[in-house]
């Protein structure tokens, strides 16, 4: 059924069913607008491509901090713990060979668009995503090592500056 018209049967692809000959697919939609059908179709296509990019490459940055502190001794000892977790998700992918395959307007006027990658384009995009991910991780590691070395050097300067020369 159409998501915006639950009493009307929709094509299977609108409900995210696999489509023969298209390796990776995504559906985008956009409500009826006074800006016209072309604007509506462009917006639905953009939404579908964003969903397609999210399938091909999603960077998840996860920050997890744990802190534990003890005070007191023996039976009087207490443990305080603090824990926090933050997750940030960013979709960053260049889609080569994606195309619009189908579009349909629901009875309520919402435009649905199917975009996808054929098997050849899907394989090429997957290879590019893996290569980019690998290079980004290497660059992040090099940045971390550089920052760590800088911090250690700053700590040594601080120690020397704070020495008492009697």
Short mmCIF file of C-alpha atoms in Angstrom, two decimals:
data_model
loop_
_atom_site.label_atom_id
_atom_site.label_comp_id
_atom_site.label_asym_id
_atom_site.label_seq_id
_atom_site.Cartn_x
_atom_site.Cartn_y
_atom_site.Cartn_z
CA UNK A 1 0.00 0.00 0.00
CA UNK A 2 1.03 3.62 -0.43
CA UNK A 3 2.43 4.99 2.85
CA UNK A 4 0.30 8.13 2.50
CA UNK A 5 -2.79 6.28 1.22
CA UNK A 6 -3.08 3.03 3.19
CA UNK A 7 -6.28 1.95 1.43
CA UNK A 8 -4.68 1.86 -2.05
CA UNK A 9 -2.36 -0.88 -3.33
CA UNK A 10 1.10 0.40 -4.34
CA UNK A 11 3.74 -1.14 -6.60
CA UNK A 12 6.07 -3.49 -4.70
CA UNK A 13 9.12 -1.26 -5.23
CA UNK A 14 7.49 1.54 -3.19
CA UNK A 15 7.40 -0.92 -0.27
CA UNK A 16 11.16 -1.62 -0.65
CA UNK A 17 10.76 -4.98 -2.41
CA UNK A 18 13.78 -6.06 -4.49
CA UNK A 19 13.69 -5.11 -8.17
CA UNK A 20 15.10 -7.51 -10.79
CA UNK A 21 18.25 -6.23 -12.50
CA UNK A 22 18.91 -3.50 -9.93
CA UNK A 23 21.50 -4.50 -7.33
CA UNK A 24 20.93 -1.70 -4.81
CA UNK A 25 17.74 0.39 -4.65
CA UNK A 26 16.25 3.17 -2.59
CA UNK A 27 12.91 4.97 -2.66
CA UNK A 28 12.43 8.66 -2.03
CA UNK A 29 9.22 10.63 -1.76
CA UNK A 30 8.04 14.22 -1.73
CA UNK A 31 4.58 15.61 -1.08
CA UNK A 32 2.54 17.49 -3.68
CA UNK A 33 3.67 21.10 -3.96
CA UNK A 34 2.73 24.32 -5.72
CA UNK A 35 6.30 24.40 -7.07
CA UNK A 36 5.25 21.84 -9.68
CA UNK A 37 5.75 18.24 -10.66
CA UNK A 38 9.37 18.62 -11.80
CA UNK A 39 10.37 20.16 -8.46
CA UNK A 40 8.50 17.38 -6.67
CA UNK A 41 10.27 14.71 -8.74
CA UNK A 42 13.68 16.35 -8.20
CA UNK A 43 13.13 16.40 -4.43
CA UNK A 44 11.94 12.79 -4.33
CA UNK A 45 14.96 11.76 -6.43
CA UNK A 46 17.32 13.63 -4.10
CA UNK A 47 15.76 11.89 -1.08
CA UNK A 48 16.16 8.51 -2.77
CA UNK A 49 19.80 9.19 -3.67
CA UNK A 50 20.49 10.23 -0.08
CA UNK A 51 19.02 6.92 1.11
CA UNK A 52 21.08 5.07 -1.51
CA UNK A 53 24.27 6.83 -0.38
CA UNK A 54 23.50 5.88 3.22
CA UNK A 55 23.32 2.24 2.16
CA UNK A 56 26.63 2.43 0.31
CA UNK A 57 28.69 4.23 2.89
CA UNK A 58 27.87 5.30 6.41
CA UNK A 59 30.53 6.58 8.75
CA UNK A 60 29.64 6.00 12.33
CA UNK A 61 31.68 7.91 14.81
CA UNK A 62 31.20 6.55 18.26
CA UNK A 63 32.59 8.15 21.37
CA UNK A 64 32.40 6.17 24.57
CA UNK A 65 33.78 7.49 27.84
CA UNK A 66 33.97 5.63 31.11
CA UNK A 67 35.26 7.03 34.38
CA UNK A 68 35.50 5.32 37.75
CA UNK A 69 36.70 6.78 41.03
CA UNK A 70 37.08 5.20 44.44
CA UNK A 71 37.16 7.01 47.75
CA UNK A 72 37.64 5.67 51.25
CA UNK A 73 39.20 2.43 52.45
CA UNK A 74 37.88 -1.07 53.24
CA UNK A 75 34.21 -1.16 54.19
CA UNK A 76 34.06 2.62 53.84
CA UNK A 77 35.14 2.51 50.20
CA UNK A 78 32.71 3.95 47.66
CA UNK A 79 32.88 3.73 43.90
CA UNK A 80 31.50 6.47 41.67
CA UNK A 81 31.18 5.78 37.97
CA UNK A 82 30.27 8.01 35.09
CA UNK A 83 29.59 6.74 31.61
CA UNK A 84 28.57 8.54 28.44
CA UNK A 85 28.14 7.53 24.84
CA UNK A 86 27.67 9.75 21.79
CA UNK A 87 27.12 8.52 18.25
CA UNK A 88 27.30 10.73 15.17
CA UNK A 89 26.32 9.42 11.77
CA UNK A 90 27.37 11.11 8.55
CA UNK A 91 26.59 9.93 5.06
CA UNK A 92 29.34 10.82 2.64
CA UNK A 93 29.38 8.95 -0.63
CA UNK A 94 29.84 9.77 -4.26
CA UNK A 95 27.43 7.68 -6.29
CA UNK A 96 28.65 6.87 -9.77
CA UNK A 97 26.11 5.33 -12.12
CA UNK A 98 23.01 5.80 -9.99
CA UNK A 99 19.89 6.48 -11.98
CA UNK A 100 16.18 6.97 -11.62
CA UNK A 101 14.33 3.83 -12.66
CA UNK A 102 10.68 4.49 -11.83
CA UNK A 103 8.35 7.13 -10.44
CA UNK A 104 4.72 7.04 -9.36
CA UNK A 105 2.33 9.54 -7.82
CA UNK A 106 0.01 8.29 -5.09
CA UNK A 107 -3.72 9.14 -5.04
CA UNK A 108 -2.92 11.79 -2.40
CA UNK A 109 -0.33 13.43 -4.67
CA UNK A 110 2.92 12.24 -3.08
CA UNK A 111 5.61 11.47 -5.67
CA UNK A 112 7.63 8.27 -5.16
CA UNK A 113 10.89 7.71 -7.05
CA UNK A 114 13.01 4.56 -7.29
CA UNK A 115 16.74 5.06 -7.82
CA UNK A 116 19.36 2.38 -7.94
CA UNK A 117 22.61 0.94 -9.11
CA UNK A 118 22.91 -1.95 -11.54
CA UNK A 119 25.32 -4.75 -10.51
CA UNK A 120 28.32 -3.16 -12.27
CA UNK A 121 27.75 0.29 -10.75
CA UNK A 122 27.09 -1.24 -7.31
CA UNK A 123 30.41 -3.12 -7.43
CA UNK A 124 32.31 0.01 -8.51
CA UNK A 125 30.73 2.13 -5.77
CA UNK A 126 31.45 -0.51 -3.13
CA UNK A 127 35.13 -0.63 -4.17
CA UNK A 128 35.35 3.18 -4.00
CA UNK A 129 33.68 3.25 -0.57
CA UNK A 130 36.10 0.65 0.80
CA UNK A 131 39.12 2.52 -0.58
CA UNK A 132 37.91 5.86 0.83
CA UNK A 133 37.16 4.31 4.21
CA UNK A 134 40.64 2.76 4.38
CA UNK A 135 42.37 6.03 3.43
CA UNK A 136 40.30 8.02 5.95
CA UNK A 137 41.22 5.62 8.76
CA UNK A 138 44.92 5.86 7.87
CA UNK A 139 44.75 9.66 7.87
CA UNK A 140 42.91 9.69 11.22
CA UNK A 141 45.55 7.41 12.75
CA UNK A 142 48.38 9.62 11.48
CA UNK A 143 46.64 12.69 12.91
CA UNK A 144 46.20 10.94 16.27
CA UNK A 145 49.89 9.95 16.42
CA UNK A 146 50.93 13.51 15.52
CA UNK A 147 48.68 15.07 18.16
CA UNK A 148 49.94 12.61 20.79
CA UNK A 149 53.56 13.48 20.01
CA UNK A 150 52.72 17.19 20.19
CA UNK A 151 50.98 16.76 23.57
CA UNK A 152 53.96 14.81 24.97
CA UNK A 153 56.34 17.54 23.79
CA UNK A 154 54.17 20.24 25.40
CA UNK A 155 54.16 18.27 28.67
CA UNK A 156 57.98 18.08 28.63
CA UNK A 157 58.28 21.85 28.04
CA UNK A 158 55.83 22.46 30.89
CA UNK A 159 57.84 20.21 33.21
CA UNK A 160 61.10 22.01 32.36
CA UNK A 161 59.49 25.44 32.78
CA UNK A 162 58.12 24.53 36.21
CA UNK A 163 61.41 23.14 37.61
CA UNK A 164 62.89 24.97 40.56
CA UNK A 165 66.47 26.03 39.69
CA UNK A 166 68.03 26.51 43.18
#
